[in-house]
XYZ file of C-alpha atoms in Angstrom:
378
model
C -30.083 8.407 10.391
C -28.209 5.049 9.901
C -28.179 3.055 13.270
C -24.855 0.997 13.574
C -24.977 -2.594 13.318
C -24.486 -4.558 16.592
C -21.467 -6.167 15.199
C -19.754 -2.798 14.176
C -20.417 -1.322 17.753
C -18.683 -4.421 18.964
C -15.728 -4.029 16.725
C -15.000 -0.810 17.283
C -14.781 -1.326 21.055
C -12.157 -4.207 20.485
C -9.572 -2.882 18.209
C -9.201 0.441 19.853
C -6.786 -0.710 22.663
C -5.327 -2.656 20.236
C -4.288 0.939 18.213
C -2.977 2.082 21.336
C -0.561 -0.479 21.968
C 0.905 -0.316 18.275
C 1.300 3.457 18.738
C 3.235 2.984 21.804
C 5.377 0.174 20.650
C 5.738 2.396 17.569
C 7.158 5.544 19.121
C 10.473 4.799 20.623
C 11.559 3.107 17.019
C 10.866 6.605 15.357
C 12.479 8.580 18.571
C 15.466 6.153 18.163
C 15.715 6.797 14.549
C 15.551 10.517 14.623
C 18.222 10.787 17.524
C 20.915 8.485 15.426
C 24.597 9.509 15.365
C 25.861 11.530 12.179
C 28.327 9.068 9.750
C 31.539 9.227 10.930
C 34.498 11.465 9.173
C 37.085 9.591 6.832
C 40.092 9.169 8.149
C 43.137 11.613 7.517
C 44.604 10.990 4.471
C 48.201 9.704 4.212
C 51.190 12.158 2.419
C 54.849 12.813 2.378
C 56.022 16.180 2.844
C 59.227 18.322 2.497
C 60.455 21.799 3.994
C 60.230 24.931 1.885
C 64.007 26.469 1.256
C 65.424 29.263 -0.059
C 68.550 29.097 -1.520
C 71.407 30.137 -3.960
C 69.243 29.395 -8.126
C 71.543 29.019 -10.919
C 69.312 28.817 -14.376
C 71.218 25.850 -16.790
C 70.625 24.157 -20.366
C 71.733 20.815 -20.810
C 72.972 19.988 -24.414
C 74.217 16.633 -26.258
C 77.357 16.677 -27.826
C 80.202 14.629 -29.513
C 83.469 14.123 -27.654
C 86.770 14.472 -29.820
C 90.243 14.070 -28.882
C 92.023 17.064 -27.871
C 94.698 16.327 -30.497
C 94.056 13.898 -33.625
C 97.105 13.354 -36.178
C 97.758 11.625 -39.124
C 101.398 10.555 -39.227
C 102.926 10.584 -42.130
C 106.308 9.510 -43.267
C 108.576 12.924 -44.276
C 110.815 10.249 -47.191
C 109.589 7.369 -49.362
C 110.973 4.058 -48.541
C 109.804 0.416 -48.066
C 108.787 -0.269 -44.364
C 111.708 -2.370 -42.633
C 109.879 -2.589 -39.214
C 106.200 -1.451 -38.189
C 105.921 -1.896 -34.254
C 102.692 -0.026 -33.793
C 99.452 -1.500 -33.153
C 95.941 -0.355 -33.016
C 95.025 0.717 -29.593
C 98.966 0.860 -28.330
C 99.363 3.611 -26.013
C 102.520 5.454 -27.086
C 104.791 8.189 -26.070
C 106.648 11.128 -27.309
C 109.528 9.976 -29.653
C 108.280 6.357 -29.398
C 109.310 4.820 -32.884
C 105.825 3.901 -35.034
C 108.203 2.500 -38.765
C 111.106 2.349 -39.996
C 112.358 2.592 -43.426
C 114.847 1.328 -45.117
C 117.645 3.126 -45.773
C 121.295 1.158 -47.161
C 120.438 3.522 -50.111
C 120.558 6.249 -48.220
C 123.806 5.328 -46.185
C 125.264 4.840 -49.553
C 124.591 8.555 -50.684
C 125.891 9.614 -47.050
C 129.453 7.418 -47.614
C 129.899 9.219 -51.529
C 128.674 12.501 -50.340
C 131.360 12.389 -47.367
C 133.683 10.862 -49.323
C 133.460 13.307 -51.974
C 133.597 16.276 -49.207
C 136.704 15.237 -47.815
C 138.165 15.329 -51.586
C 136.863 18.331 -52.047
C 138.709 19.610 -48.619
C 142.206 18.548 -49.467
C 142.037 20.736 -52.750
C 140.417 23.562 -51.184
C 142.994 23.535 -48.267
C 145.442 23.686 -51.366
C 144.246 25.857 -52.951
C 144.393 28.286 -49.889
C 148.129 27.859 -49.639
C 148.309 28.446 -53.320
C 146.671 31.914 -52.794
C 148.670 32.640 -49.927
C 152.007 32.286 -52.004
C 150.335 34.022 -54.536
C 149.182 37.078 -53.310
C 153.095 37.412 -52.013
C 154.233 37.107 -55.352
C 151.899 39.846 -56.481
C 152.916 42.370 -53.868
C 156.495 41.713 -54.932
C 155.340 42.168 -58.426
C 156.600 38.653 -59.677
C 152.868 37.564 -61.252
C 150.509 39.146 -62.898
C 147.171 40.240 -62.026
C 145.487 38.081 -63.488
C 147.349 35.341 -62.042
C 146.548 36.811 -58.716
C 142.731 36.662 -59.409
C 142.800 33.650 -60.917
C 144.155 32.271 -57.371
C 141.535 34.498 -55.701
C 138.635 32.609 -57.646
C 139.950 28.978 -57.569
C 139.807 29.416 -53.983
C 136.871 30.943 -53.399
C 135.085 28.711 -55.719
C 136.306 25.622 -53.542
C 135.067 27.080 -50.667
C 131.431 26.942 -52.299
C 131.587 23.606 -53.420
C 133.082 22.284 -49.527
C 129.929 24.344 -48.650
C 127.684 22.826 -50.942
C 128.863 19.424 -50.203
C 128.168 19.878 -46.358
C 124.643 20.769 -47.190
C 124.229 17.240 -49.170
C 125.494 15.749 -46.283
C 123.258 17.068 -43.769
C 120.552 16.548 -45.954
C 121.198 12.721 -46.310
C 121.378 12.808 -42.513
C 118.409 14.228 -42.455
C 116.655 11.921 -44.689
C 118.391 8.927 -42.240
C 116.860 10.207 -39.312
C 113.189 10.992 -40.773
C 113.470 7.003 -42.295
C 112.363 6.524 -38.691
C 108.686 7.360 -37.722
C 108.049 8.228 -34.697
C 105.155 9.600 -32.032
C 104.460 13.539 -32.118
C 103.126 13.260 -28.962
C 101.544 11.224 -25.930
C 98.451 9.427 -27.460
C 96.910 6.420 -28.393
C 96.941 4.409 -31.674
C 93.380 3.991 -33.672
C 94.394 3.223 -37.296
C 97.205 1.854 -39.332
C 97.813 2.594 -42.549
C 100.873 0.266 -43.474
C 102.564 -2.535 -42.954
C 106.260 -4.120 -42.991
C 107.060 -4.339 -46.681
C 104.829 -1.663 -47.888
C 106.240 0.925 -49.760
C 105.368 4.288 -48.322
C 105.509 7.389 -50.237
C 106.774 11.026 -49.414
C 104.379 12.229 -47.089
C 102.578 8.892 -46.904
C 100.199 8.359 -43.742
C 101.277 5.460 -41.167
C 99.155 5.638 -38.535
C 96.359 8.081 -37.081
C 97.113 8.961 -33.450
C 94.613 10.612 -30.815
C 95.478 12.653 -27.598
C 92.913 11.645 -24.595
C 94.887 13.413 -21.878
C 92.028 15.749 -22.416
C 89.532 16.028 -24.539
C 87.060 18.585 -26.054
C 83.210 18.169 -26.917
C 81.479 19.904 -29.367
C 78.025 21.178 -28.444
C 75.607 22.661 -31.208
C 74.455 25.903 -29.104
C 70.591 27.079 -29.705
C 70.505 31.116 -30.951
C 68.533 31.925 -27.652
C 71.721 30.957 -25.105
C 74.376 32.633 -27.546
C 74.610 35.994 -25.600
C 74.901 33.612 -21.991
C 77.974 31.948 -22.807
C 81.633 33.368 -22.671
C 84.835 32.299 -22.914
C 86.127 30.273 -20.008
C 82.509 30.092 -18.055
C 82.521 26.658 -16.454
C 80.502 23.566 -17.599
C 80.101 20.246 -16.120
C 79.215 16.880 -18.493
C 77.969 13.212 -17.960
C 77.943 10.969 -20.760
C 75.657 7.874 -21.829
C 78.594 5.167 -21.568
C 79.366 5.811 -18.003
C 77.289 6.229 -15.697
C 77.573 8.052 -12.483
C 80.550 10.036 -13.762
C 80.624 13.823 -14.104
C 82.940 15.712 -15.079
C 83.828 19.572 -14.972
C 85.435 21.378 -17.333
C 85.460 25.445 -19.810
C 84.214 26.766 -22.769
C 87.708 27.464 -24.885
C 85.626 28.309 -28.370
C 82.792 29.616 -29.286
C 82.218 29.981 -33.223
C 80.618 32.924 -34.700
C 78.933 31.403 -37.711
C 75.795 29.574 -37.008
C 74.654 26.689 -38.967
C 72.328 28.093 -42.005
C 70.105 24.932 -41.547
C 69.419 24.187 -37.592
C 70.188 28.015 -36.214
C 73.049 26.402 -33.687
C 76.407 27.729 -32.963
C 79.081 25.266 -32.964
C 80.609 25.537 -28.943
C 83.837 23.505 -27.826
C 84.444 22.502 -24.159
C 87.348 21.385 -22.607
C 87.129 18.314 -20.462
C 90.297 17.030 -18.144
C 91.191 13.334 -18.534
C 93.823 11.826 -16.618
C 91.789 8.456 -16.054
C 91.523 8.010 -19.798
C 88.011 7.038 -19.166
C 86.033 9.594 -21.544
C 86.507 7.996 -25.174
C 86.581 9.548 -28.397
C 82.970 9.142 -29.813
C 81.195 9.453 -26.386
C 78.090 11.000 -26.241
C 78.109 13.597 -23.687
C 75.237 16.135 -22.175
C 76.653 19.263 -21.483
C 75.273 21.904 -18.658
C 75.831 25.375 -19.331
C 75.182 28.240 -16.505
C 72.886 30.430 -18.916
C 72.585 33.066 -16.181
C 73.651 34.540 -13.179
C 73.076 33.052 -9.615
C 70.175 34.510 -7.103
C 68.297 33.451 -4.155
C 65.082 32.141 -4.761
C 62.198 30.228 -3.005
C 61.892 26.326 -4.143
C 59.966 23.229 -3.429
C 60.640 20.027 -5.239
C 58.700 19.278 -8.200
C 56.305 17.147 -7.156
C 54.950 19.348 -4.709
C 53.693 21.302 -7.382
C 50.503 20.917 -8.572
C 48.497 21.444 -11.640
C 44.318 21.245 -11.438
C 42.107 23.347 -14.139
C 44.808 25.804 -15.327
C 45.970 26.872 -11.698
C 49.109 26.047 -9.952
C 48.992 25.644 -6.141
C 50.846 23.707 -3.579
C 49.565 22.516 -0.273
C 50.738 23.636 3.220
C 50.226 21.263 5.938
C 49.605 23.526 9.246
C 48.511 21.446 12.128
C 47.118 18.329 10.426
C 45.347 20.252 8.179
C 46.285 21.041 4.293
C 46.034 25.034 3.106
C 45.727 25.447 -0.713
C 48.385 28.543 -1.445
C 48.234 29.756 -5.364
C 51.887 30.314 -6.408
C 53.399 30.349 -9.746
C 56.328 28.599 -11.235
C 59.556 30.698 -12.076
C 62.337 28.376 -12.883
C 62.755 24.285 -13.424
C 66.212 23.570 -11.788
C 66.819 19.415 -11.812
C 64.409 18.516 -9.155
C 63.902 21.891 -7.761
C 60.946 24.678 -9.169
C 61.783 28.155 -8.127
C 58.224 29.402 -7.407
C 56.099 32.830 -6.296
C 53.590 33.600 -4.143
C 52.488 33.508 -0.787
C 54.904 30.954 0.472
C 58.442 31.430 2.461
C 61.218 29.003 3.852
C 60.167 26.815 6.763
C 57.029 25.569 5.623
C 55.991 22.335 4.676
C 54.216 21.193 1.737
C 53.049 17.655 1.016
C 55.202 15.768 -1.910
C 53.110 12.844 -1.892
C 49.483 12.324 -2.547
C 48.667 15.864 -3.070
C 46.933 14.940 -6.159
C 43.402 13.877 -3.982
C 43.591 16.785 -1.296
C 41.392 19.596 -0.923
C 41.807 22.369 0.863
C 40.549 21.826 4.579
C 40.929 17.975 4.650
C 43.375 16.947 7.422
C 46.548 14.602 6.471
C 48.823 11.879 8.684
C 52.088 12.438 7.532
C 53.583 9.270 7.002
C 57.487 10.279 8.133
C 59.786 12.907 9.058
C 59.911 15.696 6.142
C 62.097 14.769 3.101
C 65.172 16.853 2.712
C 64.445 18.531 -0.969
C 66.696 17.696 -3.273
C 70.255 19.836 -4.429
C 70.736 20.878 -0.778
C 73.780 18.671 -0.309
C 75.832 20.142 2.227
């Protein structure tokens, strides 16, 4: 057996209350550190939310189309002649009967002074030749002429009376021919080309100016196969167009043609669009919205409420601070409205804004009153 060196003994008998005062300074650090508060939770996370409605769904297709004139003419002249006086302008507003040329026509005033002229000539001997019949035909029932002299009578004067007739005719035709030397408007329009000027001769059935009708005006709308069977005759439309903004208008479908285009598959449709500011323009680019079918009630959220995460569509509900994750599934895009199913009704609220980092269970701080969704103006 190993006897302990002096020295150890002594050592041992001096650190021993030494280990007893670490272990006690020791054990309220470790009792502190096992007793320490959990983290605390984050904070409730900020969205913007907006009521759940059910209301009145009305499926539409927006389309771009042209806009035309309601009426576009080429006016021509009906008689040649040399222009005398050309008063209309490019982009004149004009009315009915307004005068666009005149020809002119001293050569044709001429021709109306011989041809009456010669009709009154022709009158005198005809008006003899009627009393020449009369005495005539007296004669012949006294049996003092001859037959023949009688129908010779009989066809002098009947043969006058086709010439006076004749001779009218020339004359109303050189009237005629005075009064179409003047061009003038078919209708209420505007002016956007000229195709003569004062001195120009103009030829029978020449064109003078091209004139366009805005009062209203019609837009044709290339029509997919798929809506064909939704539209009819006189359903209603509404359009906005690129050059001015803000501005709708509402209008009909008047045509609807039944050949299709071989090459794009689209039906050519025409809609009829009231004017009477004269602020749609020939040209215009216009989106048409047609009603493709019938109205029903239906529950919707605005868009943005809808979510899309890992194939699945879900909205949250905000009950009580807290966000519920309800599956639902998207019927119908209407503007800024989805028609949805599923375990939702009107009255609740879902959250618009920052849905994107919720999860189901987290609580939010809505940051205002609920939006009012959108297309629910009263």
């Amino acid at each position: 057996m190993m006897i302990p060196h002096p020295f150890q003994q002594w050592f041992r008998r001096a650190c021993r209350p030494l280990f007893v005062i670490l272990c006690l300074v020791a054990l309220p650090a470790c009792n502190e550190q096992q007793a320490a508060p959990p983290p605390p939770a984050p904070p409730p996370a900020p969205v913007r939310v907006a009521p759940v409605l059910q209301q009145e769904v009305k499926q539409t297709a927006t389309l771009v189309g042209t806009v035309e004139p309601w009426k576009r003419s080429v006016v021509a002249s009906e008689v040649e002649g040399l222009v005398q006086a050309f008063p209309a302008e490019e982009g004149m507003k004009v009315t009915r009967g307004q005068l666009l040329a005149r020809l002119r026509t001293e050569t044709l005033r001429i021709r109306l002074d011989s041809a009456v002229a010669l009709y009154r000539e022709s009158g005198a001997r005809y008006q003899r030749a009627k009393r020449d019949l009369n005495r005539v035909r007296v004669l012949f029932q006294r049996e003092l002429v001859t037959q023949k002299d009688f129908d010779a009578a009989v066809a002098e004067e009947a043969a006058l009376k086709e010439h006076l007739s004749q001779l009218e005719a020339d004359i109303r035709q050189v009237r005629d021919s005075l009064n179409k030397s003047k061009v003038v408007a078919p209708f209420d329009g505007w002016i956007t080309q000229e195709f003569t000027e004062i001195g120009q001769w103009v030829e029978e059935g020449g064109a003078v100016v091209e004139m366009v009708d805005l009062s209203r005006v019609q837009i044709e709308v290339p029509l997919p196969e798929r809506y064909v069977s939704h539209i009819q005759i006189h359903a209603p439309v509404t359009a906005t167009f690129d050059g001015l903004p803000e501005f709708e208008a509402r209008g009909s479908v008047f045509s609807l043609v039944a050949q299709a285009d071989r090459a794009a598959r689209t039906f050519p449709v025409k809609v009829a669009i009231p004017n009477p500011a004269l602020a749609i323009k020939s040209g215009m680019v216009s989106r048409v919205t047609f009603r493709i079918d019938r109205p029903h009630q239906g529950i919707v959220i605005p868009k943005d409420a809808l979510v899309l995460r890992g194939g699945k569509q879900f909205v949250f509900r905000v009950n009580e601070g807290i966000v519920e994750q309800l599956p639902v599934t998207a019927v119908l895009h209407v503007d800024d409205l989805v028609e949805i199913e599923g375990p939702i009704r009107e009255g609740m609220t879902v959250v618009v804004e920052g849905n994107e980092r919720l999860f189901p269970g987290q609580p939010v701080r809505v940051l205002d009153a609920p939006v009012e969704a959108p297309g629910n103006d009263p």
